[in-house]
Amino acid sequence: MSFWRHRRREADLEEEVRSHLEMAARERAERGEKEEEAKRAARREFGNVELVKEVTRDRWGRRWLENLYEDARFGLRVLGKSPGFTAVAILTLAIGIGANTAIFSLLDGLELRNLPVPHPEQLVRFGAHIPGNDYAALSLPMFQELSRGQKVFSGTFAWWPDIVFDAEIDGSLARADVWGVDNNFYRELGAVPEVGRLFDSEDENLSANAAAQVAVLSYGFWQSRYGGAADVIRKTLKIDGIPFTIIGVTRKGFTGLSAYMEMDVTLPLPARQLFGGEADMQKYLQRRAARWLQAAGRLRPGVTLEQARAQLGSLWPEIRQEMVPPDKTFADLGRFRDLQLKVESGAIVLAISGLVLLVACVNLANLMLARAASRSHEMAVRAALGAGRARIVRQMLTESVMLSVAGTLAGWVFAHWASHGISDFILGEIYSVPAALNLAPDWRILGFAAGMAILMGVLFGLAPAWRATQEDPNVALQHGSRTLGKGTSRLGRRLIVTQVALSLVLLMGSGLFVRTLKKLRDANPGFRTHSLLDVSLHPKPNGYKDLDLVNYYRQLTDRIADVPGVESSGMMRAIFGNVLEWTERIRITGSDAEGLEADFEMATPGFFETAGITLLQGRKFEWQDDDHAPGVAIVSQNFAQKLFRNDNAIGRRLDVMNARNWRNLKIIGVVSNASLYDIRKAQTPTVYLPSTQYKDFMGWPELLVQTSLPPAAIADALRRTVESQGREYVFSIKTVRQNIDRSILQERVTAMLSAFFGALALLLAAIGLYGLMAYAVTQRTREIGIRMALGAKRSSVLRIVLREVIVLVGTGVGIGLPCAFAATRLIDHMLYGVSPNDPVTVACVVGALLAVGVLAAYLPARRAMRIDPMVALRCE
Amino acid sequence: MEGLIRGKTVGEKTQRYQNRIEILQGTLDLLILQTLQWGPQHGYGISVAIRNRSGELLQVDTGSLYPALHRLEKQKWIKAEWRISENKQRAKFYQLTAAGKKQLTRERSKWSQLSDAIAGVLQPEE
């Protein structure tokens, strides 16, 4: 290493100078001078040895390396001497950098990271949706028409999204994420087989009624279930009891349409008909209005998203006309990205975590300032001893960079830990299967955050050092720390005020999110949220064949009601608290009104008692309301009021506008209001139809069970009861509370993250205030001593210190509040039940900041009170 | 650059002090290279040689000599080697390289041009 070369060169120079001096002395001695005299004269003649060495070394170049080593060694010693400062600075940096990196990495992993396919930016998803509802899909005929007519894509492809099935492999059962894809799917996504082949046109004939029973496995599934055995091809795998022959395995790293979900097993598109659900699956899949397909296309080169939207949009009216059901608009064309969390929420979290970095930087700046001020004496000494300004500045720079590097490393560890914790929490809630998410902390983000931190450290570390070296060392030395002036520098105070203001904005945000969550948790959705279980049933293959579903359901509900611990039970079609709400447009039979958008549900007898929705008027559904009986409906009170004002709703008739057969339904009952799907909404008008009258909708039921027993205690009994019927098996058992919690996931994540960041900000503010006050007290030791010698009481000393803190915090609050009010208006739409200027939140936040300030000042204040006047006056 | 050197400072006879001549900027390199042409020499030897050959008029300051030596070494005009001197002392001897010889020729011609030019200026007009 050049370092060793440098050392040798240094020794060489030393010896060269010594030999010079010795030779000069010897010559003088030979001329007759006394030995001692000769040595001294030789030295005098030579001049300043160290200076000569110094200017000679300058010719070597590469001096910076040696200086760097020296600076670093000295810096380490200095930092080691004040472990408190070092720890706080590194911690501050780690929190700021780590939190940011974690959040960015997580969002990146979830949605920003490109799909592992070629040119993901060309992929455009298209589908029809009902306004106000995010669910967009196409029927098979719609997809075929659009694919035929489109001119903007080089290719289109379709799939049905994942369904978790039981997969039987060599006699053992496992869960598998199963997708159905058309034969363009793999080609358009640029996938290649690891072994075997992927689907081609032989495997899929959309018009033929039979589906080829072949399957493609993902690399991950192949590895975990078959140990990567090459002879997997032509083996048989049973999905829900139906055999499929394995024809290929996709290459490692291909995750298909989502960056974070595995496609364990893919089947040809028509295989969907092999799995039950609807009474006549084959017919259902061909139905023009049955939207069960997801579709996407790859843009031709040079075609923009807007052009694609326009071209497909021009095709749409005609296709929609053919497909009939009115009122579906074609709007959902978006860049292909899998948005699980809404971007909106992500942006807010980003802003919050950015604010944390800012607070951390301000804190760091303050620390560096206080430190630089306390070292001005040292700097003056060094300047007096001949250190150049550049040398001193370089020393400070080295120390700042060392702190920043240490902080970045700690932040990286923190980011790693935090992003995994957060993603486990979020994804664990969304999928029961572990998600394959790439969460490696993003280097760009880490670099950016670290760069910010280094810049702050450098700026605020250097500025005072620079100023110190410009002062006359003599003046600085005489000053020492004997001044009586204000202990705290003006810049330091400003920084503290800024920090308090920023923390306040952050805390206001997190306070509002936490209150929103609390309100949502406490919100009364109008149905029972406790002691209620939602049992998802899954029909076995051919489980419903030749079955009178009405009778069967009645029998099943009775059996379930007999299970010990069950108070009541009923069945429904759509899950409570489901993000995919079921809404329909409904009007009075015979009118041509626009109709009323209402939440929609199909239920069996027993549903209302179990759900805790009370009957106000008329009667509930009976088992006699089957498909032979006239169509009936039950409506919520607010629905009745909206449509019939003060008239009696019982006996009136309704049409469901999008369904041709759901006409002339007689209202037989009015029930209490509820928000079945989205508890954020004020209780929405709701219409209930009896499932027993719509056999097409009786597959895939949800069993609602009211029980006072804990879910774990009763789950086995429920499972056994369902499976003893031999028709279905239990897919999942969840409490309705869990479903609701899942539906407010976004609020929970936001509240959790922002509370986390709020706590960090508060902690940082406390550290900052404590540091500043401790420093101020030390600086004012002499002043306090004089005051006490002159008779000031201890309590008045305490008052002086506390007053300073309260003034600082008060100023910060005064500046921060208007900013906070402006900022919270931006998140108004994310709040529920609290106003952006919520006085409770304001009071709590201001109180917390004051408390933290007083607490941070208390320790230094106590020290100040204990100052012995005599010691204080004599010290220094 | 660093060729501009003060004369001697302390402890010399007044006579000499008055006779000191500042070595012109850029000439120290020439003096060193020229001195080394007669054979390898160490730093002290070089300063003594310059002083003696100039009749004690030119005094090379160590603060200029050593930086110059190290710079010339870096420019590969001279190379250094540890040897034992006549009086059995270990010393760092400098020696001209081939490039250094060429450089010396250049510096010499530059110097003679300069001295001719100065002489021309100083000649009384006729």
Short mmCIF file of N, CA, C and O in Angstrom, two decimals, chain A residues 9 11-13 15-28 30-31 44-48 52 55-57 59-62, chain B residues 1-2 10-12 42-45 47-48 51 59 61-63 65-71 74 82 85 87-92 94:
data_model
loop_
_atom_site.label_atom_id
_atom_site.label_comp_id
_atom_site.label_asym_id
_atom_site.label_seq_id
_atom_site.Cartn_x
_atom_site.Cartn_y
_atom_site.Cartn_z
N ARG A 9 9.22 6.85 3.06
CA ARG A 9 9.68 8.13 2.53
C ARG A 9 9.88 9.12 3.68
O ARG A 9 10.83 9.89 3.70
N ALA A 11 10.67 8.33 6.78
CA ALA A 11 11.89 7.94 7.49
C ALA A 11 13.11 8.40 6.70
O ALA A 11 14.10 8.89 7.28
N ASP A 12 13.05 8.26 5.38
CA ASP A 12 14.14 8.70 4.51
C ASP A 12 14.45 10.17 4.70
O ASP A 12 15.60 10.57 4.87
N LEU A 13 13.39 10.96 4.71
CA LEU A 13 13.55 12.40 4.84
C LEU A 13 14.18 12.73 6.18
O LEU A 13 15.12 13.53 6.26
N GLU A 15 16.14 10.89 7.92
CA GLU A 15 17.56 10.53 7.93
C GLU A 15 18.38 11.46 7.06
O GLU A 15 19.51 11.81 7.38
N GLU A 16 17.77 11.89 5.95
CA GLU A 16 18.47 12.80 5.04
C GLU A 16 18.82 14.09 5.76
O GLU A 16 19.94 14.59 5.69
N VAL A 17 17.84 14.60 6.52
CA VAL A 17 18.08 15.84 7.26
C VAL A 17 19.13 15.61 8.34
O VAL A 17 20.05 16.42 8.53
N ARG A 18 19.01 14.44 9.02
CA ARG A 18 19.97 14.18 10.10
C ARG A 18 21.38 14.09 9.52
O ARG A 18 22.34 14.65 10.06
N SER A 19 21.53 13.40 8.39
CA SER A 19 22.86 13.25 7.81
C SER A 19 23.41 14.61 7.40
O SER A 19 24.59 14.89 7.56
N HIS A 20 22.52 15.48 6.89
CA HIS A 20 22.94 16.83 6.52
C HIS A 20 23.51 17.55 7.74
O HIS A 20 24.61 18.10 7.71
N LEU A 21 22.77 17.50 8.84
CA LEU A 21 23.18 18.20 10.05
C LEU A 21 24.50 17.62 10.58
O LEU A 21 25.40 18.36 10.96
N GLU A 22 24.61 16.28 10.54
CA GLU A 22 25.82 15.65 11.06
C GLU A 22 27.04 16.02 10.23
O GLU A 22 28.09 16.36 10.77
N MET A 23 26.87 16.02 8.90
CA MET A 23 27.98 16.37 8.02
C MET A 23 28.41 17.81 8.23
O MET A 23 29.60 18.12 8.30
N ALA A 24 27.40 18.69 8.37
CA ALA A 24 27.70 20.10 8.57
C ALA A 24 28.45 20.29 9.89
O ALA A 24 29.46 21.03 9.95
N ALA A 25 28.00 19.58 10.94
CA ALA A 25 28.61 19.72 12.25
C ALA A 25 30.05 19.18 12.21
O ALA A 25 30.96 19.79 12.75
N ARG A 26 30.20 18.01 11.54
CA ARG A 26 31.54 17.41 11.46
C ARG A 26 32.52 18.36 10.79
O ARG A 26 33.64 18.56 11.26
N GLU A 27 32.09 18.99 9.70
CA GLU A 27 33.00 19.90 8.99
C GLU A 27 33.41 21.07 9.86
O GLU A 27 34.56 21.47 9.88
N ARG A 28 32.41 21.59 10.60
CA ARG A 28 32.70 22.69 11.50
C ARG A 28 33.68 22.24 12.57
O ARG A 28 34.63 22.97 12.91
N GLU A 30 35.81 19.86 12.31
CA GLU A 30 37.14 19.68 11.71
C GLU A 30 37.85 21.02 11.56
O GLU A 30 39.06 21.11 11.61
N ARG A 31 37.05 22.08 11.36
CA ARG A 31 37.63 23.41 11.25
C ARG A 31 38.03 23.95 12.61
O ARG A 31 38.49 25.06 12.72
N ARG A 44 21.52 25.91 13.34
CA ARG A 44 21.06 27.27 13.09
C ARG A 44 21.12 27.56 11.59
O ARG A 44 20.22 28.12 11.00
N GLU A 45 22.23 27.10 11.01
CA GLU A 45 22.40 27.34 9.59
C GLU A 45 21.32 26.63 8.77
O GLU A 45 20.84 27.15 7.78
N PHE A 46 20.96 25.47 9.23
CA PHE A 46 19.95 24.69 8.50
C PHE A 46 18.59 25.38 8.51
O PHE A 46 17.85 25.37 7.55
N GLY A 47 18.30 26.03 9.64
CA GLY A 47 16.98 26.69 9.74
C GLY A 47 15.98 25.79 10.45
O GLY A 47 16.36 24.84 11.13
N ASN A 48 14.72 26.09 10.29
CA ASN A 48 13.64 25.36 10.97
C ASN A 48 13.47 23.97 10.35
O ASN A 48 12.98 23.82 9.25
N VAL A 52 11.37 22.89 7.02
CA VAL A 52 12.01 22.37 5.81
C VAL A 52 11.37 21.04 5.43
O VAL A 52 11.05 20.80 4.27
N VAL A 55 7.87 21.69 3.91
CA VAL A 55 7.81 22.16 2.52
C VAL A 55 8.34 21.10 1.57
O VAL A 55 7.89 21.00 0.43
N THR A 56 9.28 20.28 2.05
CA THR A 56 9.78 19.21 1.20
C THR A 56 8.69 18.18 0.94
O THR A 56 8.49 17.72 -0.18
N ARG A 57 8.00 17.82 2.03
CA ARG A 57 6.89 16.85 1.90
C ARG A 57 5.86 17.33 0.89
O ARG A 57 5.27 16.53 0.18
N ARG A 59 6.30 18.58 -1.82
CA ARG A 59 6.67 18.24 -3.21
C ARG A 59 6.27 16.82 -3.57
O ARG A 59 6.28 16.46 -4.73
N TRP A 60 5.98 16.01 -2.56
CA TRP A 60 5.69 14.60 -2.87
C TRP A 60 4.35 14.41 -3.55
O TRP A 60 4.15 13.41 -4.21
N GLY A 61 3.47 15.35 -3.32
CA GLY A 61 2.10 15.10 -3.75
C GLY A 61 1.51 14.05 -2.83
O GLY A 61 2.15 13.61 -1.87
N ARG A 62 0.26 13.63 -3.08
CA ARG A 62 -0.37 12.56 -2.31
C ARG A 62 -0.39 12.84 -0.82
O ARG A 62 -0.59 11.93 -0.02
N MET B 1 9.62 28.91 -9.05
CA MET B 1 8.65 29.00 -7.97
C MET B 1 9.37 29.12 -6.64
O MET B 1 9.44 30.20 -6.06
N GLU B 2 9.92 27.99 -6.18
CA GLU B 2 10.55 28.09 -4.87
C GLU B 2 12.01 28.48 -5.01
O GLU B 2 12.74 28.50 -4.06
N VAL B 10 21.08 34.62 9.89
CA VAL B 10 21.71 34.98 11.17
C VAL B 10 23.14 34.45 11.25
O VAL B 10 23.51 33.51 10.58
N GLY B 11 23.91 35.03 12.10
CA GLY B 11 25.18 34.46 12.56
C GLY B 11 26.29 34.47 11.53
O GLY B 11 27.33 33.87 11.72
N GLU B 12 26.13 35.14 10.42
CA GLU B 12 27.23 35.24 9.47
C GLU B 12 27.85 36.62 9.61
O GLU B 12 27.29 37.54 10.19
N HIS B 42 25.34 14.35 -2.15
CA HIS B 42 24.21 14.46 -1.23
C HIS B 42 23.83 15.91 -1.02
O HIS B 42 24.55 16.81 -1.48
N GLY B 43 22.70 16.14 -0.38
CA GLY B 43 22.15 17.48 -0.22
C GLY B 43 23.15 18.45 0.38
O GLY B 43 23.34 19.56 -0.14
N TYR B 44 23.79 18.02 1.47
CA TYR B 44 24.75 18.92 2.12
C TYR B 44 25.87 19.25 1.16
O TYR B 44 26.28 20.39 1.00
N GLY B 45 26.39 18.18 0.46
CA GLY B 45 27.46 18.35 -0.50
C GLY B 45 27.08 19.35 -1.58
O GLY B 45 27.89 20.20 -1.97
N SER B 47 24.96 21.85 -1.37
CA SER B 47 24.92 23.22 -0.87
C SER B 47 26.34 23.75 -0.67
O SER B 47 26.63 24.91 -0.99
N VAL B 48 27.22 22.87 -0.18
CA VAL B 48 28.63 23.30 0.02
C VAL B 48 29.26 23.62 -1.33
O VAL B 48 29.92 24.65 -1.50
N ARG B 51 28.12 26.87 -2.71
CA ARG B 51 28.70 27.99 -1.96
C ARG B 51 30.17 28.20 -2.36
O ARG B 51 30.59 29.29 -2.66
N GLN B 59 24.34 31.42 -1.38
CA GLN B 59 24.03 30.57 -0.24
C GLN B 59 22.66 29.93 -0.50
O GLN B 59 21.68 30.62 -0.70
N ASP B 61 19.51 28.07 0.64
CA ASP B 61 18.71 27.82 1.84
C ASP B 61 18.21 26.37 1.80
O ASP B 61 17.72 25.90 0.77
N THR B 62 18.33 25.67 2.94
CA THR B 62 17.86 24.27 2.96
C THR B 62 16.36 24.18 2.67
O THR B 62 15.91 23.20 2.08
N GLY B 63 15.63 25.21 3.07
CA GLY B 63 14.19 25.22 2.83
C GLY B 63 13.86 25.29 1.35
O GLY B 63 12.72 25.10 0.95
N LEU B 65 16.47 24.04 -0.99
CA LEU B 65 17.26 22.97 -1.58
C LEU B 65 16.50 21.64 -1.55
O LEU B 65 16.35 20.98 -2.58
N TYR B 66 16.03 21.27 -0.36
CA TYR B 66 15.42 19.95 -0.26
C TYR B 66 14.10 19.82 -1.04
O TYR B 66 13.93 18.83 -1.75
N PRO B 67 13.23 20.82 -0.95
CA PRO B 67 12.04 20.72 -1.82
C PRO B 67 12.43 20.59 -3.28
O PRO B 67 11.84 19.80 -4.01
N ALA B 68 13.48 21.34 -3.71
CA ALA B 68 13.88 21.29 -5.11
C ALA B 68 14.40 19.90 -5.45
O ALA B 68 14.05 19.34 -6.50
N LEU B 69 15.22 19.34 -4.57
CA LEU B 69 15.74 18.00 -4.82
C LEU B 69 14.61 16.98 -4.96
O LEU B 69 14.60 16.17 -5.88
N HIS B 70 13.66 17.06 -4.04
CA HIS B 70 12.56 16.09 -4.08
C HIS B 70 11.68 16.27 -5.30
O HIS B 70 11.13 15.32 -5.84
N ARG B 71 11.55 17.56 -5.71
CA ARG B 71 10.75 17.80 -6.90
C ARG B 71 11.46 17.27 -8.15
O ARG B 71 10.86 16.62 -8.99
N LYS B 74 11.12 13.70 -8.37
CA LYS B 74 9.79 13.31 -8.82
C LYS B 74 9.66 13.48 -10.34
O LYS B 74 8.97 12.72 -11.00
N TRP B 82 20.90 5.58 -1.39
CA TRP B 82 21.60 5.71 -0.11
C TRP B 82 22.99 5.09 -0.26
O TRP B 82 23.14 3.96 -0.69
N SER B 85 29.20 7.89 2.65
CA SER B 85 30.04 9.01 2.19
C SER B 85 31.51 8.75 2.52
O SER B 85 31.84 7.77 3.19
N ASN B 87 33.44 10.08 4.61
CA ASN B 87 33.72 9.90 6.03
C ASN B 87 32.77 8.90 6.69
O ASN B 87 32.27 9.10 7.78
N LYS B 88 32.50 7.83 5.98
CA LYS B 88 31.80 6.65 6.52
C LYS B 88 30.42 6.98 7.08
O LYS B 88 30.04 6.50 8.13
N GLN B 89 29.75 7.87 6.41
CA GLN B 89 28.42 8.23 6.91
C GLN B 89 27.38 7.88 5.84
O GLN B 89 27.63 8.07 4.65
N ARG B 90 26.22 7.37 6.35
CA ARG B 90 25.16 7.05 5.42
C ARG B 90 24.50 8.35 4.95
O ARG B 90 24.16 9.20 5.79
N ALA B 91 24.39 8.54 3.63
CA ALA B 91 23.78 9.77 3.13
C ALA B 91 23.03 9.47 1.83
O ALA B 91 23.33 8.50 1.15
N LYS B 92 22.11 10.34 1.56
CA LYS B 92 21.30 10.14 0.36
C LYS B 92 21.98 10.88 -0.79
O LYS B 92 22.04 12.11 -0.78
N TYR B 94 22.33 12.06 -4.66
CA TYR B 94 21.54 12.31 -5.86
C TYR B 94 22.44 12.21 -7.07
O TYR B 94 23.63 12.50 -7.01
#
